[in-house]
PDB file of C-alpha atoms in Angstrom:
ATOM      1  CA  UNK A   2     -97.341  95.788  31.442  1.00 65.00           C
ATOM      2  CA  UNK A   3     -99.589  92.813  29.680  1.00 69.00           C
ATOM      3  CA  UNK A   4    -101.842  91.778  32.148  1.00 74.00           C
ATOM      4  CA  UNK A   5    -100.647  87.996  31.430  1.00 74.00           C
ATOM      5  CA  UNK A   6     -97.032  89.270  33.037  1.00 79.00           C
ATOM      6  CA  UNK A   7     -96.961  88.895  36.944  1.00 83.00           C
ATOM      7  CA  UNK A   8     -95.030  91.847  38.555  1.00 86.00           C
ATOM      8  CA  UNK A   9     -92.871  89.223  40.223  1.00 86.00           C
ATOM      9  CA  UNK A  10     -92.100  87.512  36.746  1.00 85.00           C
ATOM     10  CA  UNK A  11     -91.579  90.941  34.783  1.00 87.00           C
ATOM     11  CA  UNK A  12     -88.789  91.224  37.958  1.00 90.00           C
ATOM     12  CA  UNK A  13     -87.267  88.406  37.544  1.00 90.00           C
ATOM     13  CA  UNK A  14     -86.809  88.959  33.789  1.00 88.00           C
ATOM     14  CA  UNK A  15     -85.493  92.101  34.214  1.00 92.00           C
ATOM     15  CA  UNK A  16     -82.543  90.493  36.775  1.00 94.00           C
ATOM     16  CA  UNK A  17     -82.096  87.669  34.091  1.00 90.00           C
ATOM     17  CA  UNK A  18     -81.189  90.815  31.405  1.00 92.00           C
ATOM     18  CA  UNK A  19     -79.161  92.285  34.183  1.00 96.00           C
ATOM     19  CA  UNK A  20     -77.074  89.231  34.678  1.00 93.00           C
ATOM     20  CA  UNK A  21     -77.023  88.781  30.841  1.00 92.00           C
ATOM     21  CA  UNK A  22     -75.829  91.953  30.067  1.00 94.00           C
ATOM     22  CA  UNK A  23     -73.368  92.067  33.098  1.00 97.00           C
ATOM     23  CA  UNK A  24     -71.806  88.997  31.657  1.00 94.00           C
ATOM     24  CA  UNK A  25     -71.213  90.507  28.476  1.00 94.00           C
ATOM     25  CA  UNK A  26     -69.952  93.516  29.795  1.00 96.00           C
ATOM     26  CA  UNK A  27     -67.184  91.275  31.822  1.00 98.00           C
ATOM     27  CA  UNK A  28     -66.141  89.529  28.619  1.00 96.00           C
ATOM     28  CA  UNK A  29     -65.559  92.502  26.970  1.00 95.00           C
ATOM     29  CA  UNK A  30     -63.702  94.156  29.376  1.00 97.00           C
ATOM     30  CA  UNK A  31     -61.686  90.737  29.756  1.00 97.00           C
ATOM     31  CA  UNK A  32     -61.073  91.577  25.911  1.00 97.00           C
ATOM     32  CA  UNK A  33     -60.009  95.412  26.161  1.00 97.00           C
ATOM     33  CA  UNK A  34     -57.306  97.288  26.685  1.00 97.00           C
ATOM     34  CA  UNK A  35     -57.286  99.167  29.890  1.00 97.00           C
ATOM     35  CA  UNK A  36     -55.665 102.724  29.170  1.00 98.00           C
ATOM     36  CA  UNK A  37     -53.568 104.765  31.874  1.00 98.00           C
ATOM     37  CA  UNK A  38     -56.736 107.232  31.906  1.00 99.00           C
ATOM     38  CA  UNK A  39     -59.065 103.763  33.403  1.00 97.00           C
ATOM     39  CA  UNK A  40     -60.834 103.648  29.576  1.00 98.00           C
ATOM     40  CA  UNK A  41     -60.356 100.467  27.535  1.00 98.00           C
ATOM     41  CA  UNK A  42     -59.712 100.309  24.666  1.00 98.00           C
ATOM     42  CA  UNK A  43     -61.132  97.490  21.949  1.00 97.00           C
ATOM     43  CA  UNK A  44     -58.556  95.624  20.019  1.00 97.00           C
ATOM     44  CA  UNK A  45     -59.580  96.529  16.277  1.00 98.00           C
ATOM     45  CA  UNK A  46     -60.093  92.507  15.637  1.00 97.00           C
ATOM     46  CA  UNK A  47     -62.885  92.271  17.873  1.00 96.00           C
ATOM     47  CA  UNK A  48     -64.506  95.503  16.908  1.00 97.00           C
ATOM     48  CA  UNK A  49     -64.794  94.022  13.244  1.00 97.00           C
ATOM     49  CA  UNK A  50     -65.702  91.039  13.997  1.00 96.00           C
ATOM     50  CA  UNK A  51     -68.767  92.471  16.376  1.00 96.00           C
ATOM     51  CA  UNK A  52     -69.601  94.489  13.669  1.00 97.00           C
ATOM     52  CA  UNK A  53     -69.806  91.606  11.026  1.00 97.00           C
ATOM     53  CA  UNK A  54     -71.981  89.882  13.516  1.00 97.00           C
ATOM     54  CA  UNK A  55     -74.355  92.953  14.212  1.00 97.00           C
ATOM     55  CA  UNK A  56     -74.851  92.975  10.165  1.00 98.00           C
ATOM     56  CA  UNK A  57     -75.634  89.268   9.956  1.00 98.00           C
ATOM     57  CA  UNK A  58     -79.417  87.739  10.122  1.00 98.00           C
ATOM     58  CA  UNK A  59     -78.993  85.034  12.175  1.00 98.00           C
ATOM     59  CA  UNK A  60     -79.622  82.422   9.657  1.00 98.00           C
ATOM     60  CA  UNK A  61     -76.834  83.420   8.270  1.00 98.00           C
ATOM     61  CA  UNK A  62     -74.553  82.900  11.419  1.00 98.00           C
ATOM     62  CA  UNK A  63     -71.818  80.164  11.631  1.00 97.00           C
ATOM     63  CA  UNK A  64     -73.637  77.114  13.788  1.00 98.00           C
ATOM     64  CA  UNK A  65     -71.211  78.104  16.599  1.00 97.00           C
ATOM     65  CA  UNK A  66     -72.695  81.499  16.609  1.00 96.00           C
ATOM     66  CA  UNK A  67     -75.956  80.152  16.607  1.00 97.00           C
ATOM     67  CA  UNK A  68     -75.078  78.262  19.624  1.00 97.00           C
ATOM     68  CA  UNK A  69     -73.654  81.091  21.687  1.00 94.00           C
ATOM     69  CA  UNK A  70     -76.762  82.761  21.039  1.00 94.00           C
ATOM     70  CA  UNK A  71     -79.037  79.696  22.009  1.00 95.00           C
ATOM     71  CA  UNK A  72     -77.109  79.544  25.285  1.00 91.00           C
ATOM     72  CA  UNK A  73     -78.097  82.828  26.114  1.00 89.00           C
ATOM     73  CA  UNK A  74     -81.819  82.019  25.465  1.00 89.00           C
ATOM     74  CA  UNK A  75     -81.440  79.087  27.713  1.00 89.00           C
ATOM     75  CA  UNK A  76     -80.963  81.540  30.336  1.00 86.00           C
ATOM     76  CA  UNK A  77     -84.386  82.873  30.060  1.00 83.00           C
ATOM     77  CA  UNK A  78     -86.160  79.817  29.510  1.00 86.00           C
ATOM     78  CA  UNK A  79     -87.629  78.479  33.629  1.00 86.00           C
ATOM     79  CA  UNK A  80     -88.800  81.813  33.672  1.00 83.00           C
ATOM     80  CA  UNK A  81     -90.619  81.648  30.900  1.00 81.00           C
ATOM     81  CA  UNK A  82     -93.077  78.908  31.795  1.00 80.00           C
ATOM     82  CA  UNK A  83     -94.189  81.472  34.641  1.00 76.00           C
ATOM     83  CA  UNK A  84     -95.837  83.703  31.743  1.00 76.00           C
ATOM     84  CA  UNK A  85     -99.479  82.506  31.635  1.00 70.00           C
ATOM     85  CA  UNK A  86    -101.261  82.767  28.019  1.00 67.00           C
ATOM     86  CA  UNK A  87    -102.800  85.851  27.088  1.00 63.00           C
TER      87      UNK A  87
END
């Protein structure tokens, strides 16, 4: 770990990726298809559309992707400032 990265801050990063990840996990289960079996299964729109976006620079994204993605970011952010400069 860089020695600029306080144990407690490299935590509390880690639970920010958690939560991130945990909230995109919910939305796409909100979005699937939950077979008999308890698999889901992703409705073919989606699944190209992720795929578009996994292709695309973001540069290239629409401004309202842009913004999703920024919102995410935010998230990070406070915890940030607790980094100290290398």
């Amino acid at each position: 770990m860089p020695p600029f990265v306080s144990n407690e801050t490299l935590e509390q990063l880690a639970a920010a990726e958690h939560e991130r990840w945990a909230h995109w996990q919910r939305y796409m289960h909100s979005k699937a298809l939950r077979n008999s079996d308890g698999s889901l299964t992703i409705p073919a729109e989606l699944v190209s559309r992720w795929e578009r976006l996994m292709k695309t620079p973001y540069a290239e994204l629409t401004e309202d992707e842009r913004q999703s993605d920024r919102e995410q970011v935010q998230r990070y952010l406070p915890l940030l400032t607790k980094v100290e400069k290398p």
